[in-house]
């Protein structure tokens, strides 16, 4: 293709191009198949009648399928949302007529592989009642975000064939300098956009202006159209005369100039990088049909519920119809007087990029621009593929400058690595290579199959990688927890060793009390088990000890303290010790139960000593009163002598008692002490719990002693 001459106008700031002789760039490759467009342009666009059932697939576009929001038995109106968008790259589905939801089930959908998908089936009621629409009076007063929300809620996806959600495509993050409107419609037989421009050019232009308001291109708006549509070109130019920034660019007819990346190359000379998007180079593209749908959504408030579709071929009466979405292909063919010829396939789309339908109940969806029902003469039965003769015609026809022959060999050998290296995913599946192949090799079918295999392989790899990451993270977490446990165990061990090497003040006090108690227990045990010796003075029983202490007191000088004063001093000392021990125990941590128990035991012993001393003092005081009231003697008896006398008498009486009588006396004495201690405990339990705990320890010991005596007597 040669370049069209350019007339440049120098404005002093930048160079503009004259619209009439605008420069275009040649398209590499491409083919010139028979157009067969005139047949379906003989009549104006005709509304198609409603079928007995409308079938709405939840997946009608690229991205996540919509999510049904109605139930079987629900009544719906035209324009009502019956499936909500699920995810960012998704759009809702609207009912195209009023009626009743009769099923939500899997049915055949518009897909080259004959897949089944979830569909909502509505039975029209014939009333065709609509919801109340909410048009925007002046779109120029709305922000781009508000208009994008309107387009998204209207369920608009690209109507040129790819079906990418329009709101997502228009919401470009990069600065846009050029907005391109694709009016090419390069594939044979299809005339839906041509008819739309001829009959609704004002609606199309209004949609373009709305897109311009949203995108805000910094330079211009280009409407690209092939030169085989003279009436549509005239209509567009007539509409654009008052819009300086909107230019109609006409270029020679060649398939597949309507591909998005190919059209950008033709109009601007720029190339979209491999794996990139037009927005990466500052361009946004939209289809003519999408422009009209956007006008309806914004100005009229109507969601996308119908579209213009070409029904053509020699087995039908060719016509462009305004078809309600969800209409089965079988109904569209019946209304077009379809006359089947043998096993001839019906194709959804054009002859180059369309696919044969395995089931004629597949519905018309948002991306259905053509239903082709060819005769045997139009589309002869597929010839048997021959061996590749390496002629290179497929490479010459490729508009993306790929190597179709190499891709074919790699696809046959399932060499996915080499397919990706040779940019398989840059293939637009236009079919130019298959069309030009003299060996009739269905190259595009091989490419589609390989793409599906690579996508499935990558999906499996992603799942495997995610599972691997989850496993590694779990292992790392378990190892971290084990390390932390080990560190805590090590810290506790070091703390214990350190505490053992350098005991705290509380430990010293507890150890001292424990040693004192052990020493006392040892002495008591020794006294209990010491044998009677013939040469010893007496056995160390309480009576002998009292006699010895009395003798020592009598032998001491007169200047020493009296027994009463000694007991008072002892009582004062014991009270100080008990108070000090209470303070130390209060300073200890409540969690150190071992040390607290040791202190309590020591306090109980000190308290017992204090009680004994007070009892002795009371006895001495009582004896002193008795001595004062007794008749005078030549040698008055002092308190020590009285104590000695009582001790001797008690010892004499004890010597005459049997073992059972001695145990009975001991039990009587213990019961008295238990009664006294229990009374003290009950009194202190509410007023002084700490002292009550000390009394409790003494009570436990007395109970144990009593139990031992009872066991011995039995």
mmCIF file of N, CA, C and O in Angstrom, residues 58 129 139 157 174 176 189 221 243 321 330 373 399 408 440 463 533 563 566 602 644 714:
data_model
loop_
_atom_site.group_PDB
_atom_site.id
_atom_site.type_symbol
_atom_site.label_atom_id
_atom_site.label_comp_id
_atom_site.label_asym_id
_atom_site.label_seq_id
_atom_site.Cartn_x
_atom_site.Cartn_y
_atom_site.Cartn_z
ATOM 1 N N UNK A 58 -24.072 -15.600 31.537
ATOM 2 C CA UNK A 58 -23.474 -14.703 32.525
ATOM 3 C C UNK A 58 -22.095 -14.233 32.088
ATOM 4 O O UNK A 58 -21.557 -13.279 32.648
ATOM 5 N N UNK A 129 -42.390 -4.315 28.810
ATOM 6 C CA UNK A 129 -42.366 -3.182 29.734
ATOM 7 C C UNK A 129 -40.936 -2.950 30.232
ATOM 8 O O UNK A 129 -40.164 -3.889 30.432
ATOM 9 N N UNK A 139 -24.453 15.910 29.871
ATOM 10 C CA UNK A 139 -23.287 15.102 30.242
ATOM 11 C C UNK A 139 -22.039 15.956 30.457
ATOM 12 O O UNK A 139 -21.109 15.552 31.154
ATOM 13 N N UNK A 157 -19.865 -3.462 26.912
ATOM 14 C CA UNK A 157 -18.555 -4.022 26.588
ATOM 15 C C UNK A 157 -18.295 -3.754 25.109
ATOM 16 O O UNK A 157 -19.224 -3.486 24.334
ATOM 17 N N UNK A 174 -2.674 6.475 31.977
ATOM 18 C CA UNK A 174 -1.668 7.282 31.285
ATOM 19 C C UNK A 174 -2.342 8.455 30.551
ATOM 20 O O UNK A 174 -3.520 8.390 30.216
ATOM 21 N N UNK A 176 -3.645 10.549 27.568
ATOM 22 C CA UNK A 176 -4.085 10.126 26.236
ATOM 23 C C UNK A 176 -4.030 11.337 25.302
ATOM 24 O O UNK A 176 -4.558 12.404 25.617
ATOM 25 N N UNK A 189 -18.778 -9.697 4.536
ATOM 26 C CA UNK A 189 -20.177 -9.953 4.874
ATOM 27 C C UNK A 189 -20.724 -9.015 5.960
ATOM 28 O O UNK A 189 -21.914 -8.738 5.972
ATOM 29 N N UNK A 221 -9.349 13.514 17.757
ATOM 30 C CA UNK A 221 -10.165 12.317 17.658
ATOM 31 C C UNK A 221 -10.181 11.907 16.192
ATOM 32 O O UNK A 221 -10.521 12.711 15.319
ATOM 33 N N UNK A 243 -16.999 20.189 14.165
ATOM 34 C CA UNK A 243 -16.122 19.731 15.249
ATOM 35 C C UNK A 243 -14.691 19.674 14.733
ATOM 36 O O UNK A 243 -14.308 18.764 13.992
ATOM 37 N N UNK A 321 -30.454 -6.445 11.503
ATOM 38 C CA UNK A 321 -31.543 -6.450 12.479
ATOM 39 C C UNK A 321 -31.079 -5.788 13.779
ATOM 40 O O UNK A 321 -29.908 -5.886 14.160
ATOM 41 N N UNK A 330 -31.313 -19.606 16.285
ATOM 42 C CA UNK A 330 -32.349 -20.306 15.510
ATOM 43 C C UNK A 330 -33.531 -19.384 15.221
ATOM 44 O O UNK A 330 -34.108 -19.425 14.121
ATOM 45 N N UNK A 373 -24.889 -17.558 7.407
ATOM 46 C CA UNK A 373 -25.417 -18.872 7.005
ATOM 47 C C UNK A 373 -25.087 -19.082 5.529
ATOM 48 O O UNK A 373 -25.926 -18.845 4.647
ATOM 49 N N UNK A 399 -0.484 -9.839 9.176
ATOM 50 C CA UNK A 399 -0.441 -8.399 9.439
ATOM 51 C C UNK A 399 0.398 -8.036 10.666
ATOM 52 O O UNK A 399 0.648 -6.852 10.905
ATOM 53 N N UNK A 408 3.341 -22.952 13.261
ATOM 54 C CA UNK A 408 2.611 -24.190 12.945
ATOM 55 C C UNK A 408 3.414 -25.420 13.365
ATOM 56 O O UNK A 408 2.885 -26.327 14.011
ATOM 57 N N UNK A 440 -4.273 -25.538 2.374
ATOM 58 C CA UNK A 440 -5.511 -25.550 3.170
ATOM 59 C C UNK A 440 -5.275 -26.011 4.612
ATOM 60 O O UNK A 440 -6.106 -26.716 5.203
ATOM 61 N N UNK A 463 -0.950 -21.981 40.207
ATOM 62 C CA UNK A 463 -1.499 -22.706 41.352
ATOM 63 C C UNK A 463 -0.394 -23.429 42.108
ATOM 64 O O UNK A 463 -0.356 -23.426 43.345
ATOM 65 N N UNK A 533 20.492 -42.962 130.141
ATOM 66 C CA UNK A 533 21.858 -43.355 130.598
ATOM 67 C C UNK A 533 21.907 -43.308 132.118
ATOM 68 O O UNK A 533 21.345 -42.409 132.747
ATOM 69 N N UNK A 563 12.259 -13.992 136.405
ATOM 70 C CA UNK A 563 11.624 -14.772 135.333
ATOM 71 C C UNK A 563 10.515 -14.010 134.620
ATOM 72 O O UNK A 563 10.334 -14.142 133.411
ATOM 73 N N UNK A 566 12.131 -11.652 132.264
ATOM 74 C CA UNK A 566 12.727 -12.416 131.151
ATOM 75 C C UNK A 566 11.661 -12.807 130.130
ATOM 76 O O UNK A 566 11.856 -12.694 128.910
ATOM 77 N N UNK A 602 7.719 -20.946 109.331
ATOM 78 C CA UNK A 602 8.546 -20.300 110.361
ATOM 79 C C UNK A 602 7.741 -19.393 111.254
ATOM 80 O O UNK A 602 7.933 -19.341 112.480
ATOM 81 N N UNK A 644 9.510 -24.895 139.826
ATOM 82 C CA UNK A 644 10.240 -26.159 140.012
ATOM 83 C C UNK A 644 9.356 -27.171 140.721
ATOM 84 O O UNK A 644 9.294 -28.348 140.348
ATOM 85 N N UNK A 714 -4.879 -46.787 118.941
ATOM 86 C CA UNK A 714 -5.682 -47.846 118.365
ATOM 87 C C UNK A 714 -4.841 -49.082 118.073
ATOM 88 O O UNK A 714 -5.340 -50.181 118.034
#
